[in-house]
Amino acid sequence: MYKQEEVKKHGKDAERIWVTYKDGVYDVTDFIPMHPGGDKILLAAGAAVDPFWALYSQHKTEEVLEILEGYRIGRLDVKDVPKAEPDAFSNDPERHPALLVRNAKPFNAESPPSLLTDHFYTPNELFFVRNHLPVPDIKTEDHRLTVETLNGKTLDLSVDELKKKYKSYTIGSVIQCAGNRRADMNQYKKVQGLMWEGTAISNAEWTGVRLRDLLADAGIDIFDDKIKHVHFEGSDVDPTGTPYGASIPIEKARGNEVIVAYHMNGVDIPRDHGAPLRVIVPGNVGARQVKWLRKIIVSEKESDSHWQQKDYRAFSPAVNMGDELKWDTVPSIQEYPVQCAICTPSPNTKVDRDDGTVDISGYAWSGGGRGIIRIEISVDGGETWSSCEMEQEEKQDLEHMYAWTLFRTEVKIPPGVKEFNIIAKAVDRSYNTQPETASGIWNVRGLIHNAWHRIPIIVKD
Amino acid sequence: MYKQEEVKKHGKDAERIWVTYKDGVYDVTDFIPMHPGGDKILLAAGAAVDPFWALYSQHKTEEVLEILEGYRIGRLDVKDVPKAEPDAFSNDPERHPALLVRNAKPFNAESPPSLLTDHFYTPNELFFVRNHLPVPDIKTEDHRLTVETLNGKTLDLSVDELKKKYKSYTIGSVIQCAGNRRADMNQYKKVQGLMWEGTAISNAEWTGVRLRDLLADAGIDIFDDKIKHVHFEGSDVDPTGTPYGASIPIEKARGNEVIVAYHMNGVDIPRDHGAPLRVIVPGNVGARQVKWLRKIIVSEKESDSHWQQKDYRAFSPAVNMGDELKWDTVPSIQEYPVQCAICTPSPNTKVDRDDGTVDISGYAWSGGGRGIIRIEISVDGGETWSSCEMEQEEKQDLEHMYAWTLFRTEVKIPPGVKEFNIIAKAVDRSYNTQPETASGIWNVRGLIHNAWHRIPIIVKD
């Protein structure tokens, strides 16, 4: 990787953009397409552009190398890369510099909004990261997954056995943090938690084996009345040795869609996303899609994990900061409600009145496989609306849509205003919609904020 | 039944209330409990109170008859009941006079809001009625239900065979018209359709046989890739002989909950509600729960019935009155979004400031079996909220809650105001909520209005 330090050392013109490519350093300024508002350039300002360059497969050809050859300006020495001091997180993996870090240790970072809608399936290195603990460093060949029945009987599998023994399935499925858009809710009224903006969400194609096939092979009857929940335990542990854990209702495990995945977008799941195994629970909140999966247990009860019992439950707006939190009065979040957010332009973008229009892109998604049936935009506070062009996963129908919907549209700059809000909202297959503001959904932990998304725009006359 | 004409003929004091009971006429004024605001008395004003009296089983005892004996004031003669002229609807059944008629022919009527929350399961005679055509008059012993496979092969059953051949199941399930609360949306902006207020919804216990058992017996594999939908055809026909019809996705038919019902609250389904057979599709809109069911067909396509293709689809607010309606751009309504409404007090109720509080009751419900996790009330426009006591079906869990949730609470009359709104809204198991106003959900046909429900209250100092 080409570090900021080296860019400085090379002492090159700060207005130019370089990439390292097959051990050379190239000036690619003239090859980088400008996004409206220059967002992509902005993200790389002061740091290397290499990771952005690498996202686009059309760059990875011999023809491009030939073109670049004429622009070569030097060679790198890896010895110059500085080393960090070790701590509990020092063995965490390298991350893409475009990720917007909300917390360094444990690592929590959003996908860059200006890049998110460029890809229907988010590139692994740009996929948002929500870690609760240091990232385990697991040798795939040493990893075991166990499946425990009500009687404690155990099925024990290596990753290789899991791959060979069961039929594999691939499914496009979103993962969204329950805290996505918390910062937005915090603007309405103060809440507690990591201040996620609007891109603690990403979409990937996952490949793995069906959970219900594993359960059946372990001798578990998923229609047994005594089984109400399926627990998942990760390999990530806190200083007391307690692992991350969560559970889902057995009903969900009976479906076709829940898989124990080993591939993310066609390659081994990266360390930050659960290598070597992660349970994918399409349509549910991220917190139940346990990474570094090492144990599956069926039970009459929900997981007693902290993250199932004392977190990821959204209280009533009647419960205020400082009130006692009666966790057992509120069900754990499983399916997500309908969500929608604008990714570009970014808030407070300045537009020229002479441009006439503003290009908009964003995403929408709903839990439980409820496909998005439309996305609407308003620039007059919700008085009038226009519909957007939508991009959806063709292999999924509206009743089983676990991948997201990307949208693009353009709106006319309203006449006679110096600033205005672009508002976006979606409707899902069950005709669920989003509330106008956080007024009715505000909760002390700032969870599942899905009010209309508003982007303020400044008009230059 | 004791008719208005006879009350007049008897020339009795209009301030008193009588019932007919075991062929006598009794003055029961002192036995009728007063509801807050006197709603129950108001409903009976100028007409017979008998149907209301009969709703409460505690009235149907020998003890009550004994008490009433001292109040007997006369005997009735049925010859005095006037007869109506015949037309296409003249063979429609008798209805309870408390029903709020929105259209006489075909008959469409709401349940009286002041009585609705008195019963967890709505008494059959108060269950709202949504008819599209005249009510068929079917002799149960002559009725046949046919089930057709993709190859046209047919299973043909009498009602008696259906009852004897398959296991019976009972399920509490709401039926709600897609137009419920349309009048409310019409206040925001004009819409087309029957002006339903907030009680085109009721809850009953249905008993029947599982749809999937019938399909299996007809030799249909519900996991066959070629089967995408299940069609239902009623016995109610228009003047051209075309029956009412609708369909549901096959996915829904695979569940435990869809039944072909013959009992409604423990008795034969009344004529207005589909005698002798009605398909109950718990969690879906009323329009798919076809009454007077005579045919079930599996298919690759949705039903081509008018009511599936050119009705019961909610357009975008971008589509205005007079615009061309492109029906195939919008999916047919199946699952309902989360809904909530206040039943008592009624709009513009006058309350005394000295009372200090106002008692509130209402219902909430969501589609897809998503149970209601809470209901909140605000009297300050949504700034602050309080939670309500909820009554739910104990046999149903939050993941499979097809019956509704009734709620009761009291709110303090806000100081220093001459009028205020009581606002109610609900949250379902997937944390879906309701929009503040119709602004984002308005649609030209006024369907599935589920904005916060507001009841204006007048304060007398």
CSV table of N, CA and C in Angstrom, one decimal, chain A residues 5 20 63 92-93 106 121 125 142 164 192 196 201 223 228-229 245 308 339 344 375 384 393 405 411-412 449:
chain,number,residue,atom,x,y,z
A,5,GLU,N,2.8,9.0,4.1
A,5,GLU,CA,4.2,9.5,4.4
A,5,GLU,C,5.0,9.5,3.1
A,20,THR,N,0.2,3.4,-7.1
A,20,THR,CA,1.2,2.4,-7.3
A,20,THR,C,0.5,1.3,-8.0
A,63,GLU,N,-3.6,-3.1,-21.0
A,63,GLU,CA,-3.7,-1.8,-21.7
A,63,GLU,C,-3.5,-0.6,-20.9
A,92,ASP,N,-5.4,-6.5,14.5
A,92,ASP,CA,-6.5,-6.3,13.6
A,92,ASP,C,-6.0,-6.2,12.2
A,93,PRO,N,-6.8,-6.5,11.2
A,93,PRO,CA,-6.4,-6.4,9.8
A,93,PRO,C,-6.2,-5.0,9.3
A,106,PRO,N,-12.7,-1.1,19.6
A,106,PRO,CA,-12.8,-1.9,18.4
A,106,PRO,C,-13.2,-1.1,17.2
A,121,TYR,N,-23.1,-4.6,-5.5
A,121,TYR,CA,-22.5,-5.3,-4.4
A,121,TYR,C,-21.3,-4.6,-3.9
A,125,GLU,N,-13.6,-4.5,0.6
A,125,GLU,CA,-12.8,-3.5,1.3
A,125,GLU,C,-13.5,-2.2,1.7
A,142,ASP,N,-7.6,-24.8,11.0
A,142,ASP,CA,-7.8,-25.2,12.4
A,142,ASP,C,-9.2,-24.9,12.9
A,164,LYS,N,-17.7,-29.4,1.7
A,164,LYS,CA,-17.8,-30.6,0.9
A,164,LYS,C,-19.1,-31.3,1.2
A,192,GLN,N,-27.6,7.8,23.0
A,192,GLN,CA,-26.3,7.2,23.4
A,192,GLN,C,-25.9,6.2,22.3
A,196,TRP,N,-23.0,6.9,14.2
A,196,TRP,CA,-23.1,6.5,12.8
A,196,TRP,C,-23.9,7.5,12.0
A,201,ILE,N,-24.2,0.4,6.5
A,201,ILE,CA,-25.0,-0.6,5.7
A,201,ILE,C,-24.2,-0.9,4.5
A,223,PHE,N,-39.0,-28.5,13.5
A,223,PHE,CA,-40.4,-28.3,13.9
A,223,PHE,C,-40.7,-28.8,15.3
A,228,LYS,N,-37.2,-23.1,20.1
A,228,LYS,CA,-37.8,-21.7,19.8
A,228,LYS,C,-36.8,-20.8,19.2
A,229,HIS,N,-35.5,-21.1,19.5
A,229,HIS,CA,-34.4,-20.1,19.0
A,229,HIS,C,-33.2,-20.9,18.6
A,245,GLY,N,-22.3,-13.2,21.1
A,245,GLY,CA,-23.3,-14.1,20.8
A,245,GLY,C,-24.7,-13.5,20.5
A,308,GLN,N,-27.8,-9.7,23.0
A,308,GLN,CA,-29.2,-10.1,22.8
A,308,GLN,C,-30.1,-9.5,23.8
A,339,GLN,N,-36.0,1.2,5.3
A,339,GLN,CA,-35.0,2.2,5.4
A,339,GLN,C,-34.6,2.8,4.0
A,344,THR,N,-25.4,10.4,-2.4
A,344,THR,CA,-24.9,11.6,-3.1
A,344,THR,C,-26.1,12.5,-3.5
A,375,ILE,N,-39.3,4.4,-4.5
A,375,ILE,CA,-38.6,5.4,-3.7
A,375,ILE,C,-39.0,6.8,-4.3
A,384,THR,N,-45.0,17.6,-2.6
A,384,THR,CA,-45.1,16.9,-3.9
A,384,THR,C,-43.9,15.9,-3.9
A,393,GLU,N,-31.9,-6.6,-7.5
A,393,GLU,CA,-31.3,-7.9,-7.8
A,393,GLU,C,-32.4,-8.7,-8.6
A,405,THR,N,-31.9,-2.0,-2.8
A,405,THR,CA,-32.3,-1.3,-4.0
A,405,THR,C,-31.5,0.0,-4.1
A,411,VAL,N,-33.2,16.0,-9.6
A,411,VAL,CA,-34.3,16.9,-9.3
A,411,VAL,C,-34.0,18.3,-9.8
A,412,LYS,N,-35.0,19.0,-10.1
A,412,LYS,CA,-34.9,20.4,-10.5
A,412,LYS,C,-34.6,21.2,-9.2
A,449,HIS,N,-33.1,4.2,13.3
A,449,HIS,CA,-33.6,5.4,12.9
A,449,HIS,C,-33.9,5.3,11.4
